[in-house]
């Protein structure tokens, strides 16, 4: 029998390519400047990536909050409501390029992979603190003489901009090479640490740092796309819990805030009691979706 | 297998979904009306020097 293939990996790769397909940017060392960039992509994808066709929602939020004209962003708040309500953290599992990169890095062999450690679940709250201070409060409150704030998260923490924008642009745009200073060294160090930790721990940036994951996590319990457990048929073998890469127990913590909807629990379940799909009252389309992908691993 | 709608949380969650979704749509339209998308575009079409580590 032919081995089943992972649809999720294909979706991740295709989406990464589609949202970063401005190839002329990589060749010329420039970025896309079309009007499509007023639209945000759902995942963390730096708008200074030469190939990026859309905007990063976290960068955009900081840009609006840090502008002198606005102190609240209806556009970005509405965007998070819509995407979060529809998908929750399935965005992390399916549509985030940096999530894909971390997963690929985690496949690199290492003599001791770490699944969890003391204070692991406590450290997960760090991303909410980063969201509150570096994404919302600092850009809004720490302003210059004209009332403009900096993108604190993008500038001091986010490794995605360095990986997707900083490194390619430095190679292809000689004018930028003379401007390397302390900040570039700091960002490269953060990127390096993130890469190393991604090899050792599954998705460390998603677990502990990503403010976008923190936002979508708030919607996990109510999102249209979600998981359901048939508890009466569960044999309590705990295979789902043992194999969950985010270290949650799908059986007792279904649709937990840390669940990125990767589907590992479904693949591990011996009794097939974990189901996933879309359920939006009054339009129930879960049966159709299930019948479409019932033959594939996600 | 189908999702069960016998769960007592179902109607409550559905109402929250509808409220959040349409509030989100309304907020996005308000944001477009307030020209927030222009602010997003103006930021996105220039290389974000802070984002890439230049400052």
mmCIF file of C-alpha atoms in Angstrom:
data_model
loop_
_atom_site.group_PDB
_atom_site.id
_atom_site.type_symbol
_atom_site.label_atom_id
_atom_site.label_comp_id
_atom_site.label_asym_id
_atom_site.label_seq_id
_atom_site.Cartn_x
_atom_site.Cartn_y
_atom_site.Cartn_z
ATOM 1 C CA UNK A 1 0.000 0.000 0.000
ATOM 2 C CA UNK A 2 1.377 3.420 -0.880
ATOM 3 C CA UNK A 3 2.439 5.498 2.139
ATOM 4 C CA UNK A 4 0.020 8.268 3.068
ATOM 5 C CA UNK A 5 1.407 11.770 2.485
ATOM 6 C CA UNK A 6 1.085 14.783 4.755
ATOM 7 C CA UNK A 7 -1.333 17.327 3.396
ATOM 8 C CA UNK A 8 -0.395 19.771 6.145
ATOM 9 C CA UNK A 9 3.220 19.988 5.012
ATOM 10 C CA UNK A 10 2.099 20.555 1.449
ATOM 11 C CA UNK A 11 -0.283 23.325 2.522
ATOM 12 C CA UNK A 12 2.465 24.931 4.592
ATOM 13 C CA UNK A 13 4.960 24.830 1.724
ATOM 14 C CA UNK A 14 2.525 26.041 -0.911
ATOM 15 C CA UNK A 15 1.271 28.882 1.269
ATOM 16 C CA UNK A 16 4.823 29.950 2.119
ATOM 17 C CA UNK A 17 5.690 30.048 -1.550
ATOM 18 C CA UNK A 18 2.489 31.828 -2.617
ATOM 19 C CA UNK A 19 2.861 34.594 -0.005
ATOM 20 C CA UNK A 20 6.555 35.053 -0.802
ATOM 21 C CA UNK A 21 6.508 34.631 -4.546
ATOM 22 C CA UNK A 22 7.810 38.056 -5.623
ATOM 23 C CA UNK A 23 10.959 36.520 -7.042
ATOM 24 C CA UNK A 24 12.148 39.784 -8.607
ATOM 25 C CA UNK A 25 12.691 41.019 -5.072
ATOM 26 C CA UNK A 26 15.264 38.327 -4.340
ATOM 27 C CA UNK A 27 17.051 39.012 -7.624
ATOM 28 C CA UNK A 28 17.147 42.800 -7.392
ATOM 29 C CA UNK A 29 17.493 43.220 -3.646
ATOM 30 C CA UNK A 30 14.259 45.207 -3.414
ATOM 31 C CA UNK A 31 10.848 44.524 -1.868
ATOM 32 C CA UNK A 32 7.396 44.374 -3.436
ATOM 33 C CA UNK A 33 5.680 47.768 -3.266
ATOM 34 C CA UNK A 34 2.288 46.975 -4.745
ATOM 35 C CA UNK A 35 -1.080 47.729 -3.145
ATOM 36 C CA UNK A 36 -1.515 44.079 -2.155
ATOM 37 C CA UNK A 37 0.717 44.917 0.790
ATOM 38 C CA UNK A 38 -2.163 46.707 2.468
ATOM 39 C CA UNK A 39 -3.570 43.199 3.051
ATOM 40 C CA UNK A 40 -2.202 41.172 5.934
ATOM 41 C CA UNK A 41 -1.296 37.501 5.664
ATOM 42 C CA UNK A 42 -2.488 35.344 8.586
ATOM 43 C CA UNK A 43 0.931 34.078 9.710
ATOM 44 C CA UNK A 44 4.156 35.725 10.824
ATOM 45 C CA UNK A 45 5.777 36.802 7.560
ATOM 46 C CA UNK A 46 7.949 39.908 7.507
ATOM 47 C CA UNK A 47 6.860 42.503 4.966
ATOM 48 C CA UNK A 48 10.533 43.304 4.372
ATOM 49 C CA UNK A 49 11.123 39.862 2.953
ATOM 50 C CA UNK A 50 12.055 40.515 -0.707
ATOM 51 C CA UNK A 51 9.468 37.995 -1.831
ATOM 52 C CA UNK A 52 6.633 39.012 0.480
ATOM 53 C CA UNK A 53 3.381 40.018 -1.204
ATOM 54 C CA UNK A 54 1.414 40.808 1.955
ATOM 55 C CA UNK A 55 1.977 42.423 5.310
ATOM 56 C CA UNK A 56 2.856 40.909 8.632
ATOM 57 C CA UNK A 57 -0.103 41.412 10.993
ATOM 58 C CA UNK A 58 2.129 41.993 14.020
ATOM 59 C CA UNK A 59 4.334 44.475 12.187
ATOM 60 C CA UNK A 60 1.232 46.198 10.841
ATOM 61 C CA UNK A 61 -0.323 46.399 14.305
ATOM 62 C CA UNK A 62 2.790 48.081 15.646
ATOM 63 C CA UNK A 63 2.836 50.438 12.668
ATOM 64 C CA UNK A 64 -0.737 51.579 13.285
ATOM 65 C CA UNK A 65 -0.404 51.817 17.072
ATOM 66 C CA UNK A 66 2.909 53.612 16.685
ATOM 67 C CA UNK A 67 1.576 56.181 14.257
ATOM 68 C CA UNK A 68 0.618 59.593 15.568
ATOM 69 C CA UNK A 69 -2.885 59.307 14.077
ATOM 70 C CA UNK A 70 -4.213 56.209 15.806
ATOM 71 C CA UNK A 71 -4.186 54.720 19.274
ATOM 72 C CA UNK A 72 -6.316 51.688 18.367
ATOM 73 C CA UNK A 73 -6.411 49.640 15.182
ATOM 74 C CA UNK A 74 -9.869 48.599 14.030
ATOM 75 C CA UNK A 75 -8.438 47.025 10.896
ATOM 76 C CA UNK A 76 -5.963 44.747 12.648
ATOM 77 C CA UNK A 77 -8.268 43.966 15.584
ATOM 78 C CA UNK A 78 -10.976 43.015 13.104
ATOM 79 C CA UNK A 79 -8.477 40.928 11.149
ATOM 80 C CA UNK A 80 -7.502 38.995 14.275
ATOM 81 C CA UNK A 81 -11.181 38.498 15.199
ATOM 82 C CA UNK A 82 -12.022 37.105 11.760
ATOM 83 C CA UNK A 83 -8.992 34.855 11.312
ATOM 84 C CA UNK A 84 -8.947 33.778 14.961
ATOM 85 C CA UNK A 85 -12.652 32.933 14.945
ATOM 86 C CA UNK A 86 -12.341 30.916 11.755
ATOM 87 C CA UNK A 87 -9.104 29.066 12.414
ATOM 88 C CA UNK A 88 -7.693 29.741 15.878
ATOM 89 C CA UNK A 89 -4.136 28.430 16.016
ATOM 90 C CA UNK A 90 -4.641 26.315 12.921
ATOM 91 C CA UNK A 91 -2.932 29.327 11.319
ATOM 92 C CA UNK A 92 0.189 28.356 13.261
ATOM 93 C CA UNK A 93 -0.105 24.751 12.139
ATOM 94 C CA UNK A 94 -0.900 25.369 8.482
ATOM 95 C CA UNK A 95 -0.197 28.950 7.348
ATOM 96 C CA UNK A 96 2.854 30.275 9.150
ATOM 97 C CA UNK A 97 6.120 30.185 7.163
ATOM 98 C CA UNK A 98 8.248 30.513 10.277
ATOM 99 C CA UNK A 99 6.385 27.626 11.868
ATOM 100 C CA UNK A 100 7.284 25.521 8.851
ATOM 101 C CA UNK A 101 10.931 26.559 9.112
ATOM 102 C CA UNK A 102 11.043 25.558 12.787
ATOM 103 C CA UNK A 103 9.466 22.189 12.007
ATOM 104 C CA UNK A 104 12.019 21.516 9.293
ATOM 105 C CA UNK A 105 14.847 22.513 11.648
ATOM 106 C CA UNK A 106 13.471 20.141 14.278
ATOM 107 C CA UNK A 107 13.939 17.262 11.862
ATOM 108 C CA UNK A 108 17.709 17.768 12.020
ATOM 109 C CA UNK A 109 19.113 14.964 14.172
ATOM 110 C CA UNK A 110 20.374 15.959 17.608
ATOM 111 C CA UNK A 111 21.618 13.647 20.319
ATOM 112 C CA UNK A 112 19.051 14.877 22.865
ATOM 113 C CA UNK A 113 15.781 16.394 21.790
ATOM 114 C CA UNK A 114 13.878 18.063 24.620
ATOM 115 C CA UNK A 115 10.127 17.498 24.747
ATOM 116 C CA UNK A 116 9.437 19.366 27.942
ATOM 117 C CA UNK A 117 11.191 20.689 31.015
ATOM 118 C CA UNK A 118 10.419 22.219 34.387
ATOM 119 C CA UNK A 119 8.473 25.495 34.031
ATOM 120 C CA UNK A 120 7.751 24.699 30.359
ATOM 121 C CA UNK A 121 4.041 25.485 30.680
ATOM 122 C CA UNK A 122 4.743 28.555 32.807
ATOM 123 C CA UNK A 123 7.141 29.900 30.192
ATOM 124 C CA UNK A 124 4.336 29.702 27.616
ATOM 125 C CA UNK A 125 2.846 32.827 29.199
ATOM 126 C CA UNK A 126 5.915 34.819 28.119
ATOM 127 C CA UNK A 127 4.403 35.336 24.673
ATOM 128 C CA UNK A 128 1.397 37.118 26.201
ATOM 129 C CA UNK A 129 3.750 39.455 28.073
ATOM 130 C CA UNK A 130 5.655 40.120 24.845
ATOM 131 C CA UNK A 131 2.364 40.815 23.068
ATOM 132 C CA UNK A 132 1.194 43.249 25.728
ATOM 133 C CA UNK A 133 4.425 45.201 26.150
ATOM 134 C CA UNK A 134 6.453 44.955 22.936
ATOM 135 C CA UNK A 135 3.611 44.853 20.424
ATOM 136 C CA UNK A 136 0.958 47.040 22.035
ATOM 137 C CA UNK A 137 2.158 49.299 24.855
ATOM 138 C CA UNK A 138 5.698 50.263 23.872
ATOM 139 C CA UNK A 139 4.888 51.331 20.285
ATOM 140 C CA UNK A 140 1.842 53.214 21.572
ATOM 141 C CA UNK A 141 3.340 54.943 24.595
ATOM 142 C CA UNK A 142 7.066 55.395 23.927
ATOM 143 C CA UNK A 143 6.977 57.960 21.163
ATOM 144 C CA UNK A 144 9.290 60.529 19.644
ATOM 145 C CA UNK A 145 8.709 64.305 19.398
ATOM 146 C CA UNK A 146 6.229 63.904 16.547
ATOM 147 C CA UNK A 147 4.253 61.199 18.319
ATOM 148 C CA UNK A 148 5.576 58.224 16.368
ATOM 149 C CA UNK A 149 6.507 54.958 18.051
ATOM 150 C CA UNK A 150 8.926 52.212 17.035
ATOM 151 C CA UNK A 151 8.037 48.615 16.228
ATOM 152 C CA UNK A 152 9.565 47.275 19.428
ATOM 153 C CA UNK A 153 8.885 43.609 18.803
ATOM 154 C CA UNK A 154 10.150 43.723 15.226
ATOM 155 C CA UNK A 155 13.223 45.690 16.193
ATOM 156 C CA UNK A 156 14.369 43.908 19.320
ATOM 157 C CA UNK A 157 12.909 40.394 19.331
ATOM 158 C CA UNK A 158 11.570 39.059 16.035
ATOM 159 C CA UNK A 159 14.029 36.726 14.240
ATOM 160 C CA UNK A 160 11.727 36.383 11.221
ATOM 161 C CA UNK A 161 12.624 39.772 9.780
ATOM 162 C CA UNK A 162 16.315 38.937 10.049
ATOM 163 C CA UNK A 163 15.889 35.562 8.377
ATOM 164 C CA UNK A 164 13.440 36.544 5.649
ATOM 165 C CA UNK A 165 14.520 40.144 5.078
ATOM 166 C CA UNK A 166 17.837 40.997 6.692
ATOM 167 C CA UNK A 167 19.956 38.180 5.317
ATOM 168 C CA UNK A 168 18.615 38.094 1.719
ATOM 169 C CA UNK A 169 18.701 41.896 1.410
ATOM 170 C CA UNK A 170 22.230 42.117 2.800
ATOM 171 C CA UNK A 171 23.400 39.657 0.154
ATOM 172 C CA UNK A 172 21.603 41.248 -2.765
ATOM 173 C CA UNK A 173 21.694 44.951 -1.871
ATOM 174 C CA UNK A 174 25.291 46.216 -1.446
ATOM 175 C CA UNK A 175 24.127 49.611 -0.166
ATOM 176 C CA UNK A 176 22.789 47.971 2.988
ATOM 177 C CA UNK A 177 26.000 46.125 3.759
ATOM 178 C CA UNK A 178 27.718 49.289 4.971
ATOM 179 C CA UNK A 179 25.016 49.910 7.559
ATOM 180 C CA UNK A 180 25.566 46.803 9.658
ATOM 181 C CA UNK A 181 25.913 47.686 13.344
ATOM 182 C CA UNK A 182 25.018 46.522 16.847
ATOM 183 C CA UNK A 183 21.352 45.926 16.054
ATOM 184 C CA UNK A 184 22.163 43.571 13.179
ATOM 185 C CA UNK A 185 24.539 41.625 15.409
ATOM 186 C CA UNK A 186 21.841 41.422 18.097
ATOM 187 C CA UNK A 187 19.215 40.212 15.625
ATOM 188 C CA UNK A 188 21.564 37.639 14.093
ATOM 189 C CA UNK A 189 22.302 36.347 17.596
ATOM 190 C CA UNK A 190 18.579 36.003 18.332
ATOM 191 C CA UNK A 191 18.099 34.197 15.025
ATOM 192 C CA UNK A 192 21.004 31.875 15.753
ATOM 193 C CA UNK A 193 19.650 31.030 19.208
ATOM 194 C CA UNK A 194 16.182 30.424 17.741
ATOM 195 C CA UNK A 195 17.613 28.097 15.090
ATOM 196 C CA UNK A 196 19.579 26.088 17.669
ATOM 197 C CA UNK A 197 16.605 25.806 20.001
ATOM 198 C CA UNK A 198 14.368 24.784 17.091
ATOM 199 C CA UNK A 199 16.633 21.823 16.466
ATOM 200 C CA UNK A 200 16.410 20.782 20.108
ATOM 201 C CA UNK A 201 12.823 21.772 21.010
ATOM 202 C CA UNK A 202 9.745 21.603 18.773
ATOM 203 C CA UNK A 203 8.698 25.122 17.706
ATOM 204 C CA UNK A 204 10.238 27.064 20.616
ATOM 205 C CA UNK A 205 9.388 30.443 19.090
ATOM 206 C CA UNK A 206 5.740 29.456 18.751
ATOM 207 C CA UNK A 207 5.582 28.138 22.299
ATOM 208 C CA UNK A 208 7.329 30.933 24.178
ATOM 209 C CA UNK A 209 7.735 34.093 22.079
ATOM 210 C CA UNK A 210 5.304 34.560 19.200
ATOM 211 C CA UNK A 211 2.748 37.291 19.966
ATOM 212 C CA UNK A 212 0.669 36.287 16.944
ATOM 213 C CA UNK A 213 0.316 32.788 18.369
ATOM 214 C CA UNK A 214 -0.700 34.414 21.642
ATOM 215 C CA UNK A 215 -3.490 36.287 19.877
ATOM 216 C CA UNK A 216 -4.814 33.266 17.997
ATOM 217 C CA UNK A 217 -4.564 31.132 21.157
ATOM 218 C CA UNK A 218 -7.285 33.297 22.707
ATOM 219 C CA UNK A 219 -9.670 32.071 20.007
ATOM 220 C CA UNK A 220 -8.834 28.361 20.108
ATOM 221 C CA UNK A 221 -11.725 27.365 22.320
ATOM 222 C CA UNK A 222 -14.319 29.062 20.106
ATOM 223 C CA UNK A 223 -12.826 28.828 16.629
ATOM 224 C CA UNK A 224 -14.892 27.385 13.810
ATOM 225 C CA UNK A 225 -12.113 24.951 12.905
ATOM 226 C CA UNK A 226 -11.533 22.734 15.857
ATOM 227 C CA UNK A 227 -11.177 19.283 17.298
ATOM 228 C CA UNK A 228 -13.683 17.050 19.022
ATOM 229 C CA UNK A 229 -13.168 13.896 21.070
ATOM 230 C CA UNK A 230 -15.649 11.063 21.284
ATOM 231 C CA UNK A 231 -15.021 10.506 24.991
ATOM 232 C CA UNK A 232 -17.300 7.507 25.300
ATOM 233 C CA UNK A 233 -15.187 5.590 22.768
ATOM 234 C CA UNK A 234 -11.790 6.711 24.086
ATOM 235 C CA UNK A 235 -9.803 3.875 25.644
ATOM 236 C CA UNK A 236 -7.502 6.247 27.552
ATOM 237 C CA UNK A 237 -4.385 4.798 25.964
ATOM 238 C CA UNK A 238 -2.790 8.279 26.225
ATOM 239 C CA UNK A 239 -1.027 7.940 22.862
ATOM 240 C CA UNK A 240 -2.336 11.375 21.857
ATOM 241 C CA UNK A 241 -0.868 12.928 24.975
ATOM 242 C CA UNK A 242 2.443 11.079 24.593
ATOM 243 C CA UNK A 243 2.897 12.182 20.984
ATOM 244 C CA UNK A 244 1.564 15.739 21.159
ATOM 245 C CA UNK A 245 4.490 17.999 20.202
ATOM 246 C CA UNK A 246 2.988 20.913 22.130
ATOM 247 C CA UNK A 247 2.822 18.799 25.312
ATOM 248 C CA UNK A 248 -0.891 19.028 25.935
ATOM 249 C CA UNK A 249 -3.393 16.270 26.541
ATOM 250 C CA UNK A 250 -5.853 16.375 23.623
ATOM 251 C CA UNK A 251 -8.271 14.083 25.419
ATOM 252 C CA UNK A 252 -8.666 16.279 28.503
ATOM 253 C CA UNK A 253 -7.631 19.614 26.967
ATOM 254 C CA UNK A 254 -9.330 19.569 23.600
ATOM 255 C CA UNK A 255 -8.818 22.861 21.723
ATOM 256 C CA UNK A 256 -6.326 24.016 24.340
ATOM 257 C CA UNK A 257 -4.743 27.434 23.738
ATOM 258 C CA UNK A 258 -1.436 25.726 22.916
ATOM 259 C CA UNK A 259 -2.928 23.417 20.283
ATOM 260 C CA UNK A 260 -1.667 24.343 16.822
ATOM 261 C CA UNK A 261 -3.953 21.759 15.136
ATOM 262 C CA UNK A 262 -1.035 19.811 13.708
ATOM 263 C CA UNK A 263 -3.062 16.567 13.739
ATOM 264 C CA UNK A 264 -0.395 14.465 15.464
ATOM 265 C CA UNK A 265 -2.942 13.372 18.067
ATOM 266 C CA UNK A 266 -5.314 12.188 15.353
ATOM 267 C CA UNK A 267 -2.566 10.174 13.696
ATOM 268 C CA UNK A 268 -1.578 8.639 17.050
ATOM 269 C CA UNK A 269 -5.096 7.733 18.159
ATOM 270 C CA UNK A 270 -5.637 3.971 17.983
ATOM 271 C CA UNK A 271 -9.402 4.250 18.299
ATOM 272 C CA UNK A 272 -9.978 7.119 15.835
ATOM 273 C CA UNK A 273 -11.955 9.128 18.358
ATOM 274 C CA UNK A 274 -10.371 12.495 17.525
ATOM 275 C CA UNK A 275 -12.026 14.341 14.680
ATOM 276 C CA UNK A 276 -11.394 17.780 13.232
ATOM 277 C CA UNK A 277 -13.250 20.061 10.915
ATOM 278 C CA UNK A 278 -15.255 23.244 10.443
ATOM 279 C CA UNK A 279 -18.524 23.775 12.216
ATOM 280 C CA UNK A 280 -20.213 27.126 11.733
ATOM 281 C CA UNK A 281 -23.824 27.500 12.757
ATOM 282 C CA UNK A 282 -26.084 27.201 10.813
ATOM 283 C CA UNK A 283 -23.942 26.021 7.901
ATOM 284 C CA UNK A 284 -22.584 22.635 8.874
ATOM 285 C CA UNK A 285 -19.883 21.595 6.443
ATOM 286 C CA UNK A 286 -17.837 19.271 8.637
ATOM 287 C CA UNK A 287 -19.083 16.104 6.948
ATOM 288 C CA UNK A 288 -17.992 17.342 3.563
ATOM 289 C CA UNK A 289 -14.560 18.334 4.830
ATOM 290 C CA UNK A 290 -14.092 15.027 6.643
ATOM 291 C CA UNK A 291 -15.050 13.013 3.613
ATOM 292 C CA UNK A 292 -12.559 14.962 1.506
ATOM 293 C CA UNK A 293 -9.528 14.323 3.651
ATOM 294 C CA UNK A 294 -10.448 11.092 5.397
ATOM 295 C CA UNK A 295 -7.865 9.242 3.309
ATOM 296 C CA UNK A 296 -4.995 11.585 4.163
ATOM 297 C CA UNK A 297 -2.887 12.336 7.167
ATOM 298 C CA UNK A 298 -2.898 15.958 8.180
ATOM 299 C CA UNK B 1 -18.010 10.552 11.986
ATOM 300 C CA UNK B 2 -19.636 13.918 12.386
ATOM 301 C CA UNK B 3 -19.207 16.679 14.890
ATOM 302 C CA UNK B 4 -21.810 16.287 17.585
ATOM 303 C CA UNK B 5 -24.157 19.195 18.189
ATOM 304 C CA UNK B 6 -25.563 17.558 21.292
ATOM 305 C CA UNK B 7 -22.845 19.247 23.334
ATOM 306 C CA UNK B 8 -24.587 21.840 25.547
ATOM 307 C CA UNK B 9 -21.781 24.330 24.812
ATOM 308 C CA UNK B 10 -22.619 24.192 21.128
ATOM 309 C CA UNK B 11 -25.208 26.964 20.922
ATOM 310 C CA UNK B 12 -23.235 29.173 23.297
ATOM 311 C CA UNK B 13 -20.048 28.781 21.254
ATOM 312 C CA UNK B 14 -21.897 29.291 17.996
ATOM 313 C CA UNK B 15 -23.239 32.615 19.219
ATOM 314 C CA UNK B 16 -19.754 33.683 20.257
ATOM 315 C CA UNK B 17 -18.430 32.662 16.840
ATOM 316 C CA UNK B 18 -21.047 34.685 15.027
ATOM 317 C CA UNK B 19 -20.556 37.720 17.289
ATOM 318 C CA UNK B 20 -16.751 37.656 16.952
ATOM 319 C CA UNK B 21 -16.807 37.048 13.210
ATOM 320 C CA UNK B 22 -19.181 39.839 12.322
ATOM 321 C CA UNK B 23 -17.612 42.218 14.827
ATOM 322 C CA UNK B 24 -14.330 41.469 13.091
ATOM 323 C CA UNK B 25 -15.792 42.226 9.670
ATOM 324 C CA UNK B 26 -17.274 45.470 10.992
ATOM 325 C CA UNK B 27 -13.971 46.470 12.596
ATOM 326 C CA UNK B 28 -12.061 45.763 9.391
ATOM 327 C CA UNK B 29 -14.466 47.932 7.410
ATOM 328 C CA UNK B 30 -14.112 50.686 10.014
ATOM 329 C CA UNK B 31 -10.372 50.422 9.767
ATOM 330 C CA UNK B 32 -10.459 50.710 5.995
ATOM 331 C CA UNK B 33 -12.759 53.716 6.313
ATOM 332 C CA UNK B 34 -10.294 55.326 8.738
ATOM 333 C CA UNK B 35 -7.480 54.781 6.213
ATOM 334 C CA UNK B 36 -5.561 52.443 8.506
ATOM 335 C CA UNK B 37 -4.747 50.320 5.455
ATOM 336 C CA UNK B 38 -2.865 53.285 4.027
ATOM 337 C CA UNK B 39 -0.732 53.382 7.176
ATOM 338 C CA UNK B 40 -0.102 49.635 6.801
ATOM 339 C CA UNK B 41 0.779 50.050 3.131
ATOM 340 C CA UNK B 42 3.099 52.993 3.776
ATOM 341 C CA UNK B 43 4.991 50.940 6.335
ATOM 342 C CA UNK B 44 5.104 47.813 4.195
ATOM 343 C CA UNK B 45 6.373 49.292 0.912
ATOM 344 C CA UNK B 46 9.568 50.631 2.453
ATOM 345 C CA UNK B 47 12.250 48.309 3.788
ATOM 346 C CA UNK B 48 11.680 48.160 7.531
ATOM 347 C CA UNK B 49 15.194 48.882 8.730
ATOM 348 C CA UNK B 50 14.317 48.000 12.319
ATOM 349 C CA UNK B 51 12.832 44.669 11.251
ATOM 350 C CA UNK B 52 15.903 43.557 9.318
ATOM 351 C CA UNK B 53 18.303 44.750 11.988
ATOM 352 C CA UNK B 54 19.667 47.999 10.700
ATOM 353 C CA UNK B 55 17.846 50.369 13.009
#
